[in-house]
PDB file of C-alpha atoms in Angstrom:
ATOM      1  CA  MET A   1       4.960  34.624   3.456  1.00 30.00           C
ATOM      2  CA  LEU A   2       2.707  31.691   2.222  1.00 42.00           C
ATOM      3  CA  SER A   3       1.490  30.420   5.348  1.00 45.00           C
ATOM      4  CA  PRO A   4       1.053  33.301   7.779  1.00 49.00           C
ATOM      5  CA  GLU A   5      -0.141  32.553  11.320  1.00 50.00           C
ATOM      6  CA  HIS A   6      -3.648  33.804  11.754  1.00 50.00           C
ATOM      7  CA  PRO A   7      -3.646  36.540  14.399  1.00 51.00           C
ATOM      8  CA  ALA A   8      -6.648  35.544  16.197  1.00 50.00           C
ATOM      9  CA  THR A   9      -6.609  31.738  16.277  1.00 57.00           C
ATOM     10  CA  GLY A  10      -3.000  30.964  15.712  1.00 62.00           C
ATOM     11  CA  HIS A  11      -3.946  28.896  12.786  1.00 76.00           C
ATOM     12  CA  LYS A  12      -1.977  29.068   9.629  1.00 85.00           C
ATOM     13  CA  ASP A  13      -3.773  30.103   6.326  1.00 91.00           C
ATOM     14  CA  HIS A  14      -3.826  27.560   3.438  1.00 92.00           C
ATOM     15  CA  VAL A  15      -2.352  27.917   0.023  1.00 94.00           C
ATOM     16  CA  SER A  16      -4.681  27.025  -2.764  1.00 96.00           C
ATOM     17  CA  ILE A  17      -3.250  25.067  -5.693  1.00 96.00           C
ATOM     18  CA  ASP A  18      -4.985  24.615  -9.001  1.00 96.00           C
ATOM     19  CA  PHE A  19      -4.000  20.986 -10.249  1.00 96.00           C
ATOM     20  CA  ALA A  20      -4.730  22.045 -13.790  1.00 96.00           C
ATOM     21  CA  ARG A  21      -2.118  24.483 -13.713  1.00 97.00           C
ATOM     22  CA  ILE A  22       0.776  22.498 -12.452  1.00 96.00           C
ATOM     23  CA  THR A  23       2.758  19.684 -14.027  1.00 96.00           C
ATOM     24  CA  GLU A  24       2.397  15.853 -13.543  1.00 91.00           C
ATOM     25  CA  ARG A  25       5.648  15.774 -11.658  1.00 93.00           C
ATOM     26  CA  GLU A  26       4.353  18.516  -9.235  1.00 96.00           C
ATOM     27  CA  ARG A  27       1.094  16.724  -8.748  1.00 95.00           C
ATOM     28  CA  TYR A  28       2.991  13.593  -8.107  1.00 93.00           C
ATOM     29  CA  LYS A  29       5.209  15.370  -5.439  1.00 96.00           C
ATOM     30  CA  LEU A  30       2.106  16.962  -3.630  1.00 97.00           C
ATOM     31  CA  LEU A  31       0.118  13.832  -3.666  1.00 96.00           C
ATOM     32  CA  ILE A  32       2.980  11.430  -2.171  1.00 96.00           C
ATOM     33  CA  GLY A  33       4.007  14.049   0.475  1.00 96.00           C
ATOM     34  CA  SER A  34       0.383  14.537   1.650  1.00 97.00           C
ATOM     35  CA  VAL A  35      -1.224  11.155   1.438  1.00 96.00           C
ATOM     36  CA  VAL A  36       0.982   9.441   4.126  1.00 95.00           C
ATOM     37  CA  PRO A  37       1.884   7.001   5.299  1.00 96.00           C
ATOM     38  CA  ARG A  38       0.963   4.607   2.419  1.00 97.00           C
ATOM     39  CA  PRO A  39       1.180   0.761   3.052  1.00 97.00           C
ATOM     40  CA  ILE A  40       3.587  -0.966   0.671  1.00 98.00           C
ATOM     41  CA  ALA A  41       2.423  -3.968  -1.480  1.00 98.00           C
ATOM     42  CA  LEU A  42       5.433  -6.171  -2.516  1.00 99.00           C
ATOM     43  CA  VAL A  43       3.586  -7.794  -5.416  1.00 99.00           C
ATOM     44  CA  THR A  44       4.690 -11.131  -6.901  1.00 99.00           C
ATOM     45  CA  THR A  45       3.385 -12.275 -10.154  1.00 98.00           C
ATOM     46  CA  ARG A  46       4.459 -15.030 -12.633  1.00 97.00           C
ATOM     47  CA  HIS A  47       4.704 -14.741 -16.500  1.00 96.00           C
ATOM     48  CA  PRO A  48       3.128 -17.580 -18.365  1.00 96.00           C
ATOM     49  CA  ASP A  49       6.818 -18.619 -19.241  1.00 96.00           C
ATOM     50  CA  GLY A  50       7.352 -19.233 -15.711  1.00 95.00           C
ATOM     51  CA  THR A  51       9.436 -16.031 -14.868  1.00 95.00           C
ATOM     52  CA  VAL A  52       8.651 -14.756 -11.380  1.00 97.00           C
ATOM     53  CA  ASN A  53       8.566 -10.922 -10.840  1.00 97.00           C
ATOM     54  CA  ALA A  54       8.482  -9.005  -7.596  1.00 98.00           C
ATOM     55  CA  ALA A  55       7.913  -5.388  -7.406  1.00 97.00           C
ATOM     56  CA  PRO A  56       6.982  -2.970  -4.562  1.00 98.00           C
ATOM     57  CA  PHE A  57       3.957  -0.456  -4.839  1.00 97.00           C
ATOM     58  CA  SER A  58       2.929   2.212  -2.495  1.00 96.00           C
ATOM     59  CA  PHE A  59      -0.130   3.242  -4.422  1.00 95.00           C
ATOM     60  CA  PHE A  60      -1.969   0.433  -2.663  1.00 97.00           C
ATOM     61  CA  ASN A  61      -4.776  -0.170  -0.110  1.00 98.00           C
ATOM     62  CA  CYS A  62      -7.647  -2.236   1.021  1.00 98.00           C
ATOM     63  CA  LEU A  63     -10.902  -1.075  -0.633  1.00 97.00           C
ATOM     64  CA  SER A  64     -13.545  -3.563   0.552  1.00 98.00           C
ATOM     65  CA  ALA A  65     -14.111  -6.490   2.938  1.00 98.00           C
ATOM     66  CA  ASP A  66     -17.169  -7.898   1.038  1.00 98.00           C
ATOM     67  CA  PRO A  67     -15.957  -8.687  -1.552  1.00 98.00           C
ATOM     68  CA  ALA A  68     -12.375  -8.583  -0.206  1.00 98.00           C
ATOM     69  CA  ILE A  69     -10.605  -6.294  -2.617  1.00 99.00           C
ATOM     70  CA  LEU A  70      -7.244  -4.800  -2.746  1.00 99.00           C
ATOM     71  CA  ALA A  71      -6.106  -2.022  -5.088  1.00 98.00           C
ATOM     72  CA  LEU A  72      -2.913  -1.313  -6.830  1.00 97.00           C
ATOM     73  CA  GLY A  73      -1.961   1.737  -8.877  1.00 95.00           C
ATOM     74  CA  VAL A  74       0.820   0.768 -11.195  1.00 94.00           C
ATOM     75  CA  GLU A  75       2.501   3.279 -13.558  1.00 90.00           C
ATOM     76  CA  ASN A  76       3.368   2.258 -16.932  1.00 82.00           C
ATOM     77  CA  GLN A  77       6.952   2.323 -18.469  1.00 79.00           C
ATOM     78  CA  SER A  78       8.123   5.769 -19.909  1.00 76.00           C
ATOM     79  CA  ASP A  79       7.265   4.581 -23.321  1.00 74.00           C
ATOM     80  CA  MET A  80       3.776   3.591 -21.963  1.00 72.00           C
ATOM     81  CA  SER A  81       4.304   0.017 -22.282  1.00 77.00           C
ATOM     82  CA  PHE A  82       3.160  -2.212 -19.291  1.00 83.00           C
ATOM     83  CA  LYS A  83       5.547  -2.986 -16.440  1.00 88.00           C
ATOM     84  CA  ASP A  84       5.938  -6.638 -15.773  1.00 92.00           C
ATOM     85  CA  THR A  85       3.348  -6.564 -12.972  1.00 95.00           C
ATOM     86  CA  THR A  86       0.704  -5.310 -15.059  1.00 94.00           C
ATOM     87  CA  LEU A  87       1.524  -7.591 -17.906  1.00 94.00           C
ATOM     88  CA  ASN A  88       1.626 -10.708 -15.794  1.00 96.00           C
ATOM     89  CA  VAL A  89      -1.732  -9.806 -14.126  1.00 97.00           C
ATOM     90  CA  ARG A  90      -3.204  -9.225 -17.575  1.00 95.00           C
ATOM     91  CA  LEU A  91      -2.011 -12.666 -18.903  1.00 97.00           C
ATOM     92  CA  THR A  92      -2.675 -14.824 -15.696  1.00 98.00           C
ATOM     93  CA  GLU A  93      -5.422 -12.875 -13.868  1.00 98.00           C
ATOM     94  CA  GLN A  94      -3.487 -13.457 -10.863  1.00 98.00           C
ATOM     95  CA  PHE A  95      -1.143 -11.781  -8.297  1.00 99.00           C
ATOM     96  CA  THR A  96      -0.008 -11.917  -4.726  1.00 99.00           C
ATOM     97  CA  VAL A  97       0.370  -8.971  -2.249  1.00 99.00           C
ATOM     98  CA  ASN A  98       2.918  -9.418   0.295  1.00 99.00           C
ATOM     99  CA  VAL A  99       3.048  -7.028   3.201  1.00 99.00           C
ATOM    100  CA  VAL A 100       6.318  -5.240   3.841  1.00 98.00           C
ATOM    101  CA  ASP A 101       7.699  -5.233   7.540  1.00 98.00           C
ATOM    102  CA  HIS A 102      10.792  -3.690   8.857  1.00 98.00           C
ATOM    103  CA  ALA A 103      12.671  -7.044   8.601  1.00 98.00           C
ATOM    104  CA  ILE A 104      12.204  -7.166   4.864  1.00 98.00           C
ATOM    105  CA  MET A 105      12.383  -3.475   4.038  1.00 98.00           C
ATOM    106  CA  ASP A 106      16.032  -3.588   2.520  1.00 98.00           C
ATOM    107  CA  ALA A 107      14.975  -6.712   0.572  1.00 98.00           C
ATOM    108  CA  MET A 108      11.858  -4.825  -0.656  1.00 98.00           C
ATOM    109  CA  ASN A 109      14.221  -1.974  -2.008  1.00 98.00           C
ATOM    110  CA  VAL A 110      16.231  -4.305  -4.009  1.00 98.00           C
ATOM    111  CA  CYS A 111      12.894  -5.423  -5.822  1.00 98.00           C
ATOM    112  CA  ALA A 112      12.505  -1.887  -6.827  1.00 97.00           C
ATOM    113  CA  VAL A 113      15.628  -1.769  -8.719  1.00 97.00           C
ATOM    114  CA  PRO A 114      14.685  -1.817 -12.575  1.00 94.00           C
ATOM    115  CA  PHE A 115      16.036  -5.107 -13.453  1.00 95.00           C
ATOM    116  CA  PRO A 116      15.451  -6.485 -16.947  1.00 94.00           C
ATOM    117  CA  SER A 117      12.337  -8.740 -17.209  1.00 92.00           C
ATOM    118  CA  HIS A 118      14.205 -12.086 -17.101  1.00 92.00           C
ATOM    119  CA  VAL A 119      15.901 -11.356 -13.803  1.00 94.00           C
ATOM    120  CA  ASP A 120      14.313 -12.871 -10.583  1.00 95.00           C
ATOM    121  CA  GLU A 121      13.938 -10.082  -8.171  1.00 98.00           C
ATOM    122  CA  LEU A 122      13.241 -12.475  -5.230  1.00 98.00           C
ATOM    123  CA  ALA A 123      16.655 -14.295  -5.856  1.00 97.00           C
ATOM    124  CA  GLU A 124      18.582 -11.006  -6.041  1.00 98.00           C
ATOM    125  CA  ALA A 125      16.884  -9.923  -2.694  1.00 98.00           C
ATOM    126  CA  GLY A 126      17.549 -13.201  -1.026  1.00 98.00           C
ATOM    127  CA  LEU A 127      13.796 -13.818  -0.570  1.00 99.00           C
ATOM    128  CA  THR A 128      12.288 -17.108  -0.669  1.00 98.00           C
ATOM    129  CA  ALA A 129       9.397 -18.015  -3.099  1.00 98.00           C
ATOM    130  CA  VAL A 130       6.754 -20.402  -1.800  1.00 98.00           C
ATOM    131  CA  PRO A 131       4.248 -21.777  -4.390  1.00 98.00           C
ATOM    132  CA  GLY A 132       0.947 -20.268  -4.195  1.00 98.00           C
ATOM    133  CA  GLU A 133      -2.047 -22.339  -3.106  1.00 98.00           C
ATOM    134  CA  ALA A 134      -4.890 -20.724  -4.859  1.00 98.00           C
ATOM    135  CA  VAL A 135      -2.977 -18.817  -7.639  1.00 98.00           C
ATOM    136  CA  GLY A 136       0.037 -19.688  -9.848  1.00 97.00           C
ATOM    137  CA  CYS A 137       2.204 -17.004  -8.463  1.00 97.00           C
ATOM    138  CA  PRO A 138       4.286 -17.554  -5.198  1.00 98.00           C
ATOM    139  CA  TYR A 139       4.336 -15.705  -2.081  1.00 99.00           C
ATOM    140  CA  ILE A 140       7.249 -14.668   0.110  1.00 99.00           C
ATOM    141  CA  ARG A 141       8.174 -16.802   2.972  1.00 99.00           C
ATOM    142  CA  GLU A 142       9.768 -13.916   4.784  1.00 99.00           C
ATOM    143  CA  ALA A 143       6.863 -11.584   4.503  1.00 99.00           C
ATOM    144  CA  PRO A 144       4.655 -11.439   7.603  1.00 99.00           C
ATOM    145  CA  ILE A 145       1.395 -11.620   5.626  1.00 99.00           C
ATOM    146  CA  ALA A 146       0.455 -12.304   1.981  1.00 99.00           C
ATOM    147  CA  PHE A 147      -2.647 -12.216   0.162  1.00 99.00           C
ATOM    148  CA  GLU A 148      -3.413 -14.339  -2.840  1.00 99.00           C
ATOM    149  CA  CYS A 149      -5.654 -12.551  -5.355  1.00 99.00           C
ATOM    150  CA  HIS A 150      -7.551 -13.160  -8.594  1.00 99.00           C
ATOM    151  CA  ARG A 151      -7.873  -9.916 -10.773  1.00 98.00           C
ATOM    152  CA  TYR A 152     -11.264  -8.411 -10.215  1.00 98.00           C
ATOM    153  CA  LEU A 153     -11.217  -5.460 -12.347  1.00 96.00           C
ATOM    154  CA  THR A 154      -8.595  -3.295 -14.218  1.00 95.00           C
ATOM    155  CA  LEU A 155      -9.018   0.432 -14.756  1.00 94.00           C
ATOM    156  CA  GLY A 156      -6.757   2.292 -17.379  1.00 90.00           C
ATOM    157  CA  LEU A 157      -6.199   6.043 -16.270  1.00 88.00           C
ATOM    158  CA  GLY A 158      -5.148   7.705 -19.292  1.00 81.00           C
ATOM    159  CA  LYS A 159      -2.018   6.340 -21.013  1.00 79.00           C
ATOM    160  CA  SER A 160       0.178   6.184 -17.904  1.00 85.00           C
ATOM    161  CA  ARG A 161      -1.393   4.095 -15.304  1.00 89.00           C
ATOM    162  CA  GLU A 162      -3.418   1.038 -14.505  1.00 92.00           C
ATOM    163  CA  ILE A 163      -5.656   0.447 -11.391  1.00 96.00           C
ATOM    164  CA  ILE A 164      -5.691  -3.153 -10.675  1.00 97.00           C
ATOM    165  CA  LEU A 165      -8.343  -4.347  -8.226  1.00 98.00           C
ATOM    166  CA  GLY A 166      -7.706  -7.935  -6.845  1.00 98.00           C
ATOM    167  CA  GLN A 167     -10.145 -10.211  -4.987  1.00 99.00           C
ATOM    168  CA  VAL A 168      -8.420 -11.862  -2.093  1.00 99.00           C
ATOM    169  CA  VAL A 169      -9.002 -15.688  -2.251  1.00 99.00           C
ATOM    170  CA  ARG A 170      -6.425 -16.885   0.322  1.00 99.00           C
ATOM    171  CA  MET A 171      -4.346 -15.231   3.048  1.00 98.00           C
ATOM    172  CA  HIS A 172      -1.177 -16.507   4.745  1.00 99.00           C
ATOM    173  CA  VAL A 173      -0.209 -14.928   8.019  1.00 98.00           C
ATOM    174  CA  ARG A 174       2.673 -15.686  10.331  1.00 98.00           C
ATOM    175  CA  GLU A 175       1.354 -17.625  13.306  1.00 97.00           C
ATOM    176  CA  ASP A 176       2.738 -15.326  16.040  1.00 97.00           C
ATOM    177  CA  LEU A 177       0.686 -12.467  14.480  1.00 98.00           C
ATOM    178  CA  PHE A 178      -2.606 -14.252  14.416  1.00 98.00           C
ATOM    179  CA  ASP A 179      -5.276 -14.735  17.151  1.00 96.00           C
ATOM    180  CA  ASN A 180      -7.216 -17.517  15.848  1.00 93.00           C
ATOM    181  CA  GLU A 181     -10.208 -17.019  18.240  1.00 94.00           C
ATOM    182  CA  ARG A 182     -10.730 -13.314  17.693  1.00 94.00           C
ATOM    183  CA  PHE A 183      -9.267 -13.250  14.210  1.00 94.00           C
ATOM    184  CA  TYR A 184      -7.100 -10.318  15.216  1.00 96.00           C
ATOM    185  CA  ILE A 185      -3.783  -9.330  13.860  1.00 98.00           C
ATOM    186  CA  ASP A 186      -1.219  -8.159  16.312  1.00 97.00           C
ATOM    187  CA  GLN A 187      -0.269  -4.932  14.538  1.00 96.00           C
ATOM    188  CA  LEU A 188       2.453  -3.993  16.743  1.00 96.00           C
ATOM    189  CA  ALA A 189       4.166  -7.374  16.242  1.00 97.00           C
ATOM    190  CA  LEU A 190       3.442  -6.955  12.491  1.00 98.00           C
ATOM    191  CA  ASP A 191       5.886  -3.961  12.438  1.00 97.00           C
ATOM    192  CA  ALA A 192       4.731  -2.814   9.102  1.00 98.00           C
ATOM    193  CA  VAL A 193       6.488   0.075   7.332  1.00 98.00           C
ATOM    194  CA  GLY A 194       4.852   2.785   5.329  1.00 97.00           C
ATOM    195  CA  ARG A 195       5.918   5.087   2.458  1.00 97.00           C
ATOM    196  CA  MET A 196       6.285   8.797   2.793  1.00 97.00           C
ATOM    197  CA  GLY A 197       7.159  11.513   0.291  1.00 95.00           C
ATOM    198  CA  GLY A 198      10.647  11.509  -1.536  1.00 94.00           C
ATOM    199  CA  HIS A 199      12.739   8.512  -0.119  1.00 95.00           C
ATOM    200  CA  GLY A 200      11.085   8.719   3.216  1.00 96.00           C
ATOM    201  CA  TYR A 201       9.668   5.606   5.057  1.00 96.00           C
ATOM    202  CA  SER A 202       7.608   5.408   8.448  1.00 96.00           C
ATOM    203  CA  THR A 203       7.185   2.710  10.972  1.00 95.00           C
ATOM    204  CA  THR A 204       3.972   1.480  12.909  1.00 95.00           C
ATOM    205  CA  ARG A 205       5.918   1.139  16.240  1.00 94.00           C
ATOM    206  CA  GLU A 206       4.101   3.869  17.893  1.00 94.00           C
ATOM    207  CA  GLN A 207       0.173   3.475  17.946  1.00 93.00           C
ATOM    208  CA  PHE A 208      -2.711   4.759  20.133  1.00 93.00           C
ATOM    209  CA  ASP A 209      -6.361   3.903  20.443  1.00 94.00           C
ATOM    210  CA  LEU A 210      -9.284   6.391  19.726  1.00 94.00           C
ATOM    211  CA  PRO A 211     -12.558   4.552  20.031  1.00 94.00           C
ATOM    212  CA  THR A 212     -15.417   5.955  17.910  1.00 96.00           C
ATOM    213  CA  MET A 213     -17.987   7.453  20.222  1.00 95.00           C
ATOM    214  CA  SER A 214     -21.829   6.903  20.067  1.00 96.00           C
ATOM    215  CA  VAL A 215     -24.131   9.885  19.838  1.00 95.00           C
ATOM    216  CA  GLU A 216     -24.868   9.392  23.460  1.00 94.00           C
ATOM    217  CA  GLN A 217     -21.257   9.478  24.546  1.00 94.00           C
ATOM    218  CA  TRP A 218     -20.580  12.666  22.456  1.00 93.00           C
ATOM    219  CA  SER A 219     -23.668  14.419  23.819  1.00 93.00           C
ATOM    220  CA  ALA A 220     -22.308  13.668  27.426  1.00 92.00           C
ATOM    221  CA  MET A 221     -18.795  14.864  26.537  1.00 90.00           C
ATOM    222  CA  LYS A 222     -19.847  17.955  24.431  1.00 91.00           C
ATOM    223  CA  PRO A 223     -20.525  20.325  27.201  1.00 89.00           C
ATOM    224  CA  THR A 224     -17.143  19.720  28.908  1.00 86.00           C
ATOM    225  CA  LEU A 225     -15.247  20.210  25.867  1.00 84.00           C
ATOM    226  CA  GLN A 226     -17.204  23.436  25.159  1.00 80.00           C
ATOM    227  CA  ARG A 227     -16.367  24.751  28.637  1.00 77.00           C
ATOM    228  CA  THR A 228     -12.788  23.880  28.236  1.00 77.00           C
ATOM    229  CA  ALA A 229     -12.496  25.717  24.832  1.00 70.00           C
ATOM    230  CA  GLY A 230     -14.256  28.741  26.388  1.00 61.00           C
TER     231      GLY A 230
END
């Protein structure tokens, strides 16, 4: 048995995997099945010829607040050529990240179809393009939140992947989600979805609070926890 239960503690043993000895596909499956849930960026870009592209990415997150940096991991095509998103960002230095909620999840999945470059994914998905205010590419009206970004830095990881860092220059947020006095986003109302492994997705409809403790609070709580554990 690979993961036997430890007889004394009830804990299961770990399987150790050497990433140098497994294939790229196996590494991919382990990573996307372990780093979950991942937020989804539905990225809109515009080619200099005016063609708009929309594509979802789950290798995505927020890396910094000052400067405000979002990160995308974009895999190249099978022939190692750039995907439309990467090419458009390189040519224009701009992109917009649209947050995916439950309401536009099916439309997001349409945007994942590998259409030819001349096809407008937003039109295929029934989504509405709104002209950007600080960038030349549009944001999506139906998205609950959108971040207009200027390219901050691009990192090439070998031949297969580009890491694109974007500095947020403007944000659009649906008014019912935003508390203007506290600068607070109503995360339950946001109803964002996340990417799991395989074809799986998750919701954010069940949440809980766990405040970070001060040293003093931990010191006061520690004896009680030790007695309970004993």
